[in-house]
């Protein structure tokens, strides 16, 4: 299955990014094989609508789930419409998060953080 | 003549100065452009008798025509649309009303619909206007545009800006003949004054400074203005009496005729060209 992880860098050893819309990048991972593809998040520096754009990008990759820290209300709407499940990641690498996902230990996120929550954070 | 009152830092006394000037001058119109929280009405006490809605254009998708190609979302610079599972999701609050999505749509499935984001309110005498942005709306510019359209051409327009030096302020002072920069003798006041000065210089608008809450022991603003050759138009002293009256909704000009004279003199100086 294909899933996405918000990341601070572009490898499996990068830390997960706590931010969704303003994550530095997304790692798209095949959970069975651990094959991955890194996507720069062009929305990370956009003036507005970062979460919408990031959600669009991973929806276009046809992922079934995303592992991240916090999701805002607009991004949540897009992810829900795309039937992408959202999991609360650990403060760890992309690889460790995917391993935990495979074990089924990650919790699903149902609630959002307020708009612009990730704008004051530096990874 | 159009005079804008701005400050950079909030709470320095823009409304005190703008409303006082409007009250002191007989042929004036006060325009509250601080549309996120207009408060000049608390002092001027106008009788509002006209409310004009301010609408913006946002996309509307005809689902029968839409084939979910996603061209609209790609065209949007503001990420106001997403297309997932061949369905368009709209985020009207993020939209900047440019219409690019409608142009980009190969199916002609997008039209533009009116959406109200706030109002302009006017009194019957033509002395007062204020903009009011609906709560939760992020974009102020269309309200400022409407306010400027509604301004009386035969009056001395006094435009009370929002704090800061961002788009709203730029839009407000654009086309004005003079800017009054209100500040206070604090490090923050001086810091933000410098930003406001950079803005009005960049826009080539003549300007002067009003120093509010002035006190003898701090000359930081006077020193800066002297170095930069900026005229200090007026000093309003840091007095408990002024603050107390303000808290009850009374301006210095409404309490003491001498302040009326001071503001009229300031206007003559601005209008006479000495400070221009």
CSV table of C-alpha atoms in Angstrom, one decimal:
chain,number,residue,atom,x,y,z
A,1,UNK,CA,0.0,0.0,0.0
A,2,UNK,CA,1.2,3.6,-0.8
A,3,UNK,CA,1.3,6.1,2.1
A,4,UNK,CA,2.8,9.5,2.6
A,5,UNK,CA,4.8,10.9,5.5
A,6,UNK,CA,5.4,14.6,6.1
A,7,UNK,CA,9.2,15.0,6.4
A,8,UNK,CA,11.9,17.5,7.1
A,9,UNK,CA,14.2,16.1,4.4
A,10,UNK,CA,14.1,13.8,1.4
A,11,UNK,CA,15.1,10.4,2.7
A,12,UNK,CA,13.7,7.5,4.8
A,13,UNK,CA,16.1,8.7,7.6
A,14,UNK,CA,14.7,12.2,7.6
A,15,UNK,CA,12.7,13.2,10.7
A,16,UNK,CA,9.0,13.4,10.3
A,17,UNK,CA,7.8,17.0,10.0
A,18,UNK,CA,5.2,17.9,12.6
A,19,UNK,CA,3.5,20.2,10.2
A,20,UNK,CA,1.4,19.0,7.3
A,21,UNK,CA,0.7,22.0,5.0
A,22,UNK,CA,4.1,23.5,5.7
A,23,UNK,CA,6.1,20.3,5.8
A,24,UNK,CA,9.4,20.6,3.9
A,25,UNK,CA,8.6,17.5,1.9
A,26,UNK,CA,6.6,14.4,1.6
A,27,UNK,CA,8.0,10.9,1.4
A,28,UNK,CA,5.7,8.5,-0.6
A,29,UNK,CA,6.4,5.0,0.6
A,30,UNK,CA,5.3,1.5,-0.6
A,31,UNK,CA,4.7,-0.1,2.8
A,32,UNK,CA,5.4,-3.6,1.6
A,33,UNK,CA,8.7,-3.0,0.0
A,34,UNK,CA,9.8,0.3,1.6
A,35,UNK,CA,10.5,1.7,-1.8
A,36,UNK,CA,10.1,5.5,-1.6
A,37,UNK,CA,9.8,8.7,-3.6
A,38,UNK,CA,10.5,12.2,-2.1
A,39,UNK,CA,8.4,15.2,-3.2
A,40,UNK,CA,9.3,18.7,-2.4
A,41,UNK,CA,6.4,20.5,-0.8
A,42,UNK,CA,6.1,23.6,-3.0
A,43,UNK,CA,3.4,24.9,-0.7
A,44,UNK,CA,5.6,25.1,2.4
A,45,UNK,CA,6.4,28.8,1.7
A,46,UNK,CA,3.1,29.8,0.0
A,47,UNK,CA,1.2,32.8,1.3
A,48,UNK,CA,-1.9,30.8,2.0
A,49,UNK,CA,-3.7,27.6,1.4
A,50,UNK,CA,-0.6,25.5,2.1
A,51,UNK,CA,-2.6,22.6,3.6
A,52,UNK,CA,-5.0,22.5,0.6
A,53,UNK,CA,-2.1,22.4,-1.9
A,54,UNK,CA,-0.1,19.8,0.1
A,55,UNK,CA,-3.2,17.6,0.4
A,56,UNK,CA,-3.9,18.0,-3.3
A,57,UNK,CA,-0.3,16.9,-4.0
A,58,UNK,CA,-0.5,13.7,-2.0
A,59,UNK,CA,-4.0,12.9,-3.2
A,60,UNK,CA,-2.7,13.1,-6.8
A,61,UNK,CA,-0.2,10.3,-5.8
A,62,UNK,CA,-3.1,8.1,-4.8
A,63,UNK,CA,-1.9,7.4,-1.3
A,64,UNK,CA,-4.2,5.6,1.1
A,65,UNK,CA,-2.9,7.2,4.3
A,66,UNK,CA,-0.7,10.0,5.5
A,67,UNK,CA,1.4,10.1,8.7
A,68,UNK,CA,2.0,13.6,10.1
A,69,UNK,CA,1.9,15.7,13.2
A,70,UNK,CA,-0.9,18.2,12.9
A,71,UNK,CA,-3.5,18.9,10.2
A,72,UNK,CA,-5.5,22.1,9.7
A,73,UNK,CA,-9.2,22.3,8.8
A,74,UNK,CA,-8.8,23.0,5.1
A,75,UNK,CA,-6.3,20.2,4.6
A,76,UNK,CA,-8.5,17.8,6.6
A,77,UNK,CA,-11.4,18.6,4.2
A,78,UNK,CA,-9.3,17.7,1.1
A,79,UNK,CA,-7.9,14.5,2.7
A,80,UNK,CA,-11.3,13.4,3.8
A,81,UNK,CA,-12.7,14.0,0.3
A,82,UNK,CA,-9.8,11.9,-1.1
A,83,UNK,CA,-10.5,9.2,1.5
A,84,UNK,CA,-7.0,9.4,2.8
A,85,UNK,CA,-6.6,8.2,6.4
A,86,UNK,CA,-4.5,10.4,8.7
A,87,UNK,CA,-2.3,9.0,11.4
A,88,UNK,CA,-0.5,10.8,14.2
A,89,UNK,CA,3.2,10.2,13.7
A,90,UNK,CA,5.9,9.8,16.3
A,91,UNK,CA,8.7,12.3,16.7
A,92,UNK,CA,11.0,10.0,14.8
A,93,UNK,CA,12.3,9.2,11.3
A,94,UNK,CA,10.1,8.5,8.3
A,95,UNK,CA,11.3,4.9,8.3
A,96,UNK,CA,10.5,4.3,12.0
A,97,UNK,CA,7.0,5.8,11.4
A,98,UNK,CA,6.3,3.6,8.5
A,99,UNK,CA,7.4,0.6,10.6
A,100,UNK,CA,5.1,1.6,13.4
A,101,UNK,CA,2.3,2.1,10.8
A,102,UNK,CA,2.9,-1.5,9.5
A,103,UNK,CA,2.6,-2.8,13.1
A,104,UNK,CA,-0.6,-0.9,13.5
A,105,UNK,CA,0.5,1.1,16.5
A,106,UNK,CA,-0.2,4.6,15.2
A,107,UNK,CA,-3.3,6.5,16.2
A,108,UNK,CA,-5.7,8.0,13.7
A,109,UNK,CA,-6.2,11.8,13.7
A,110,UNK,CA,-9.8,12.9,13.6
A,111,UNK,CA,-9.4,16.5,14.9
A,112,UNK,CA,-7.7,19.5,13.4
A,113,UNK,CA,-5.5,22.2,14.8
A,114,UNK,CA,-6.5,25.8,14.1
A,115,UNK,CA,-5.7,27.5,10.8
A,116,UNK,CA,-2.1,28.7,10.5
A,117,UNK,CA,-1.0,26.5,13.4
A,118,UNK,CA,2.2,25.5,11.7
A,119,UNK,CA,3.3,28.9,10.5
A,120,UNK,CA,5.3,29.9,13.5
A,121,UNK,CA,7.2,26.5,13.7
A,122,UNK,CA,10.7,25.9,12.4
A,123,UNK,CA,11.6,22.3,11.8
B,1,UNK,CA,-7.8,66.6,-0.3
B,2,UNK,CA,-7.1,63.2,1.1
B,3,UNK,CA,-5.2,62.8,4.3
B,4,UNK,CA,-4.3,59.4,5.6
B,5,UNK,CA,-3.4,58.7,9.2
B,6,UNK,CA,-1.2,55.7,9.9
B,7,UNK,CA,1.3,54.6,12.5
B,8,UNK,CA,3.0,51.3,12.1
B,9,UNK,CA,2.5,50.4,15.8
B,10,UNK,CA,-1.0,49.9,17.0
B,11,UNK,CA,-2.4,51.9,19.9
B,12,UNK,CA,-0.3,55.0,19.3
B,13,UNK,CA,-3.4,57.2,18.7
B,14,UNK,CA,-4.3,57.0,15.0
B,15,UNK,CA,-8.0,57.2,15.8
B,16,UNK,CA,-7.5,60.1,18.3
B,17,UNK,CA,-5.7,62.1,15.7
B,18,UNK,CA,-7.8,61.2,12.7
B,19,UNK,CA,-11.1,61.7,14.5
B,20,UNK,CA,-9.9,64.9,16.1
B,21,UNK,CA,-8.8,66.4,12.8
B,22,UNK,CA,-12.2,65.4,11.3
B,23,UNK,CA,-14.1,67.0,14.2
B,24,UNK,CA,-12.0,70.2,14.1
B,25,UNK,CA,-12.5,70.8,10.4
B,26,UNK,CA,-15.9,71.8,9.2
B,27,UNK,CA,-15.7,70.4,5.6
B,28,UNK,CA,-14.3,67.0,6.5
B,29,UNK,CA,-15.3,63.4,6.1
B,30,UNK,CA,-13.9,60.8,8.4
B,31,UNK,CA,-13.3,57.4,6.8
B,32,UNK,CA,-12.6,54.4,9.1
B,33,UNK,CA,-10.4,52.1,7.0
B,34,UNK,CA,-9.5,49.9,10.0
B,35,UNK,CA,-12.1,47.5,8.7
B,36,UNK,CA,-11.2,44.6,11.1
B,37,UNK,CA,-12.1,46.7,14.1
B,38,UNK,CA,-13.4,50.1,13.2
B,39,UNK,CA,-13.8,52.3,16.3
B,40,UNK,CA,-13.9,55.9,15.1
B,41,UNK,CA,-17.7,55.8,15.5
B,42,UNK,CA,-17.3,55.6,19.3
B,43,UNK,CA,-16.0,59.2,19.3
B,44,UNK,CA,-17.8,60.7,16.3
B,45,UNK,CA,-21.2,59.1,17.1
B,46,UNK,CA,-22.6,59.2,13.6
B,47,UNK,CA,-26.1,58.3,12.7
B,48,UNK,CA,-25.6,55.4,10.3
B,49,UNK,CA,-28.4,55.5,7.7
B,50,UNK,CA,-26.9,53.6,4.8
B,51,UNK,CA,-25.4,50.1,4.6
B,52,UNK,CA,-23.7,49.0,1.4
B,53,UNK,CA,-22.8,45.4,1.0
B,54,UNK,CA,-19.3,44.6,-0.3
B,55,UNK,CA,-19.2,41.6,-2.6
B,56,UNK,CA,-16.4,39.7,-4.1
B,57,UNK,CA,-16.5,37.2,-7.0
B,58,UNK,CA,-15.8,33.5,-6.1
B,59,UNK,CA,-15.9,30.5,-8.4
B,60,UNK,CA,-19.0,28.4,-8.8
B,61,UNK,CA,-18.7,25.0,-10.4
B,62,UNK,CA,-21.4,23.6,-12.7
B,63,UNK,CA,-21.0,19.9,-11.7
B,64,UNK,CA,-22.8,18.8,-14.9
B,65,UNK,CA,-20.1,20.3,-17.0
B,66,UNK,CA,-17.1,19.6,-14.8
B,67,UNK,CA,-15.0,16.6,-15.8
B,68,UNK,CA,-12.7,16.8,-12.8
B,69,UNK,CA,-9.6,17.6,-14.9
B,70,UNK,CA,-8.0,19.8,-12.2
B,71,UNK,CA,-7.0,22.6,-14.5
B,72,UNK,CA,-8.7,25.1,-12.1
B,73,UNK,CA,-6.7,24.0,-9.1
B,74,UNK,CA,-3.4,24.2,-11.0
B,75,UNK,CA,-4.3,27.7,-12.2
B,76,UNK,CA,-5.0,29.0,-8.7
B,77,UNK,CA,-2.1,30.8,-7.2
B,78,UNK,CA,-3.8,30.9,-3.8
B,79,UNK,CA,-4.7,27.2,-3.5
B,80,UNK,CA,-8.4,28.1,-3.2
B,81,UNK,CA,-9.4,25.0,-5.1
B,82,UNK,CA,-8.6,21.3,-4.9
B,83,UNK,CA,-9.7,18.5,-7.2
B,84,UNK,CA,-9.9,15.1,-5.7
B,85,UNK,CA,-11.7,12.1,-7.1
B,86,UNK,CA,-12.8,14.2,-10.0
B,87,UNK,CA,-14.6,16.6,-7.7
B,88,UNK,CA,-13.8,20.3,-7.1
B,89,UNK,CA,-13.5,21.5,-3.5
B,90,UNK,CA,-13.8,25.2,-3.0
B,91,UNK,CA,-12.2,27.3,-0.2
B,92,UNK,CA,-13.9,30.7,-0.7
B,93,UNK,CA,-12.1,32.4,2.2
B,94,UNK,CA,-8.7,31.6,0.6
B,95,UNK,CA,-9.9,33.0,-2.8
B,96,UNK,CA,-8.4,36.3,-4.0
B,97,UNK,CA,-11.1,36.8,-6.7
B,98,UNK,CA,-8.8,36.8,-9.7
B,99,UNK,CA,-11.0,34.7,-11.9
B,100,UNK,CA,-8.0,32.6,-13.3
B,101,UNK,CA,-9.9,29.3,-12.5
B,102,UNK,CA,-12.8,30.3,-14.7
B,103,UNK,CA,-10.4,31.2,-17.6
B,104,UNK,CA,-8.4,28.0,-17.1
B,105,UNK,CA,-11.4,25.6,-17.2
B,106,UNK,CA,-11.5,23.9,-20.6
B,107,UNK,CA,-15.1,22.8,-20.0
B,108,UNK,CA,-16.4,26.3,-19.2
B,109,UNK,CA,-17.8,24.8,-16.0
B,110,UNK,CA,-16.8,27.7,-13.7
B,111,UNK,CA,-18.7,30.9,-13.4
B,112,UNK,CA,-18.2,33.6,-10.8
B,113,UNK,CA,-20.7,34.2,-8.1
B,114,UNK,CA,-21.1,37.1,-5.6
B,115,UNK,CA,-20.1,36.6,-2.0
B,116,UNK,CA,-20.5,39.2,0.7
B,117,UNK,CA,-17.4,39.8,2.9
B,118,UNK,CA,-18.5,42.9,4.7
B,119,UNK,CA,-20.2,46.3,4.4
B,120,UNK,CA,-19.6,50.0,4.1
B,121,UNK,CA,-21.7,52.2,6.4
B,122,UNK,CA,-22.4,55.9,5.8
B,123,UNK,CA,-24.1,58.6,7.8
B,124,UNK,CA,-26.7,60.9,6.1
B,125,UNK,CA,-24.6,64.1,6.3
B,126,UNK,CA,-21.6,62.7,4.3
B,127,UNK,CA,-19.3,63.3,7.3
B,128,UNK,CA,-18.7,59.7,8.2
B,129,UNK,CA,-17.9,56.4,6.5
B,130,UNK,CA,-16.7,53.1,7.9
B,131,UNK,CA,-15.8,49.7,6.5
B,132,UNK,CA,-16.7,46.5,8.4
B,133,UNK,CA,-15.2,43.2,7.4
B,134,UNK,CA,-17.1,40.1,8.4
B,135,UNK,CA,-15.6,38.1,11.2
B,136,UNK,CA,-13.3,35.3,9.9
B,137,UNK,CA,-12.7,37.0,6.5
B,138,UNK,CA,-9.0,37.4,5.7
B,139,UNK,CA,-9.0,39.9,2.8
B,140,UNK,CA,-9.7,43.5,3.5
B,141,UNK,CA,-8.8,45.1,0.2
B,142,UNK,CA,-12.3,45.0,-1.5
B,143,UNK,CA,-13.7,46.9,1.5
B,144,UNK,CA,-11.1,49.6,1.2
B,145,UNK,CA,-11.8,49.9,-2.5
B,146,UNK,CA,-15.5,50.4,-1.8
B,147,UNK,CA,-14.8,53.0,0.9
B,148,UNK,CA,-12.7,55.0,-1.6
B,149,UNK,CA,-15.4,54.8,-4.2
B,150,UNK,CA,-17.9,56.2,-1.6
B,151,UNK,CA,-15.7,59.1,-0.5
B,152,UNK,CA,-17.0,62.6,-1.1
B,153,UNK,CA,-14.9,64.4,-3.7
B,154,UNK,CA,-15.8,67.9,-2.3
B,155,UNK,CA,-14.7,67.2,1.3
B,156,UNK,CA,-11.4,66.9,3.1
B,157,UNK,CA,-11.2,63.1,3.5
B,158,UNK,CA,-9.5,61.9,6.6
B,159,UNK,CA,-8.6,58.2,6.2
B,160,UNK,CA,-8.0,56.4,9.5
B,161,UNK,CA,-5.7,53.4,8.6
B,162,UNK,CA,-5.4,50.0,10.2
B,163,UNK,CA,-2.2,49.4,12.2
B,164,UNK,CA,0.9,48.0,10.5
B,165,UNK,CA,2.3,48.7,7.0
B,166,UNK,CA,0.8,45.8,5.0
B,167,UNK,CA,-1.6,45.6,2.1
B,168,UNK,CA,-4.5,47.2,3.8
B,169,UNK,CA,-2.5,50.3,4.7
B,170,UNK,CA,-0.8,50.4,1.3
B,171,UNK,CA,-4.3,50.3,-0.3
B,172,UNK,CA,-5.6,53.0,2.0
B,173,UNK,CA,-2.8,55.5,1.5
B,174,UNK,CA,-2.5,55.0,-2.2
B,175,UNK,CA,-3.6,58.2,-3.9
B,176,UNK,CA,-3.6,60.2,-0.8
B,177,UNK,CA,-2.2,63.7,-0.8
B,178,UNK,CA,-0.6,63.6,2.6
B,179,UNK,CA,0.2,61.1,5.4
B,180,UNK,CA,0.2,61.8,9.1
B,181,UNK,CA,2.3,59.2,10.9
B,182,UNK,CA,1.2,58.9,14.6
B,183,UNK,CA,3.8,57.5,17.0
B,184,UNK,CA,4.7,57.4,20.7
B,185,UNK,CA,8.0,57.7,22.5
B,186,UNK,CA,8.7,53.9,23.0
B,187,UNK,CA,11.2,51.6,21.4
B,188,UNK,CA,8.3,49.9,19.6
B,189,UNK,CA,6.8,53.2,18.5
B,190,UNK,CA,10.1,54.3,17.0
B,191,UNK,CA,10.8,50.9,15.4
B,192,UNK,CA,7.4,50.8,13.6
B,193,UNK,CA,7.6,54.5,12.8
B,194,UNK,CA,10.7,53.7,10.7
B,195,UNK,CA,8.8,51.1,8.8
B,196,UNK,CA,5.9,53.5,8.1
B,197,UNK,CA,8.4,56.2,7.0
B,198,UNK,CA,10.0,53.7,4.6
B,199,UNK,CA,6.6,52.9,3.2
B,200,UNK,CA,5.4,56.5,2.6
B,201,UNK,CA,8.8,57.4,1.1
B,202,UNK,CA,8.6,54.5,-1.2
B,203,UNK,CA,5.1,55.6,-2.3
B,204,UNK,CA,6.4,59.2,-2.6
B,205,UNK,CA,3.6,60.7,-0.4
B,206,UNK,CA,4.4,63.8,1.6
B,207,UNK,CA,4.2,63.2,5.3
B,208,UNK,CA,4.8,64.5,8.8
B,209,UNK,CA,4.7,63.0,12.3
B,210,UNK,CA,2.4,63.5,15.3
B,211,UNK,CA,3.9,62.5,18.5
B,212,UNK,CA,1.3,61.2,21.0
B,213,UNK,CA,2.0,60.5,24.7
B,214,UNK,CA,4.9,62.9,24.5
B,215,UNK,CA,7.1,63.3,27.6
B,216,UNK,CA,10.1,65.5,28.3
B,217,UNK,CA,12.3,62.6,29.5
B,218,UNK,CA,12.1,60.7,26.2
B,219,UNK,CA,13.2,62.6,23.1
B,220,UNK,CA,13.9,59.5,20.9
B,221,UNK,CA,11.2,60.4,18.3
B,222,UNK,CA,12.2,64.1,18.1
B,223,UNK,CA,15.8,63.1,17.6
B,224,UNK,CA,15.0,60.6,14.9
B,225,UNK,CA,12.7,63.1,13.1
B,226,UNK,CA,15.4,65.8,13.2
B,227,UNK,CA,18.0,63.4,11.8
B,228,UNK,CA,15.6,62.4,9.0
B,229,UNK,CA,14.4,65.9,8.4
B,230,UNK,CA,10.8,64.9,9.1
B,231,UNK,CA,8.4,67.6,10.4
B,232,UNK,CA,6.9,67.0,13.8
B,233,UNK,CA,3.4,68.4,13.2
B,234,UNK,CA,2.1,68.2,16.8
B,235,UNK,CA,2.9,66.8,20.2
B,236,UNK,CA,0.1,65.5,22.4
B,237,UNK,CA,1.3,65.2,26.0
B,238,UNK,CA,1.1,62.0,28.0
B,239,UNK,CA,-1.7,63.1,30.3
B,240,UNK,CA,-4.0,61.1,32.5
B,241,UNK,CA,-6.8,63.5,31.7
B,242,UNK,CA,-6.6,62.8,28.0
B,243,UNK,CA,-6.6,59.0,28.6
B,244,UNK,CA,-9.6,59.2,31.0
B,245,UNK,CA,-11.6,61.2,28.5
B,246,UNK,CA,-10.7,58.8,25.7
B,247,UNK,CA,-11.9,55.8,27.8
B,248,UNK,CA,-15.3,57.6,28.1
B,249,UNK,CA,-15.4,58.2,24.3
B,250,UNK,CA,-14.3,61.8,24.3
B,251,UNK,CA,-11.5,63.3,22.1
B,252,UNK,CA,-9.2,66.1,23.2
B,253,UNK,CA,-11.0,68.4,20.7
B,254,UNK,CA,-14.3,67.7,22.3
B,255,UNK,CA,-13.1,68.6,25.8
B,256,UNK,CA,-11.0,71.7,25.1
B,257,UNK,CA,-11.4,74.2,22.3
B,258,UNK,CA,-7.7,74.9,22.3
B,259,UNK,CA,-7.1,71.4,20.9
B,260,UNK,CA,-9.5,72.3,18.0
B,261,UNK,CA,-7.3,75.3,17.2
B,262,UNK,CA,-4.2,73.0,17.3
B,263,UNK,CA,-5.7,70.6,14.9
B,264,UNK,CA,-6.9,73.4,12.5
B,265,UNK,CA,-3.4,74.9,12.6
B,266,UNK,CA,-1.9,71.5,11.8
B,267,UNK,CA,-4.2,71.2,8.8
B,268,UNK,CA,-3.2,74.7,7.6
B,269,UNK,CA,0.4,73.7,7.9
B,270,UNK,CA,-0.3,70.5,5.8
B,271,UNK,CA,-2.5,72.4,3.3
B,272,UNK,CA,-0.3,75.5,3.1
B,273,UNK,CA,2.6,73.4,1.9
B,274,UNK,CA,4.9,74.2,4.7
B,275,UNK,CA,5.0,70.6,5.7
B,276,UNK,CA,4.5,69.3,2.2
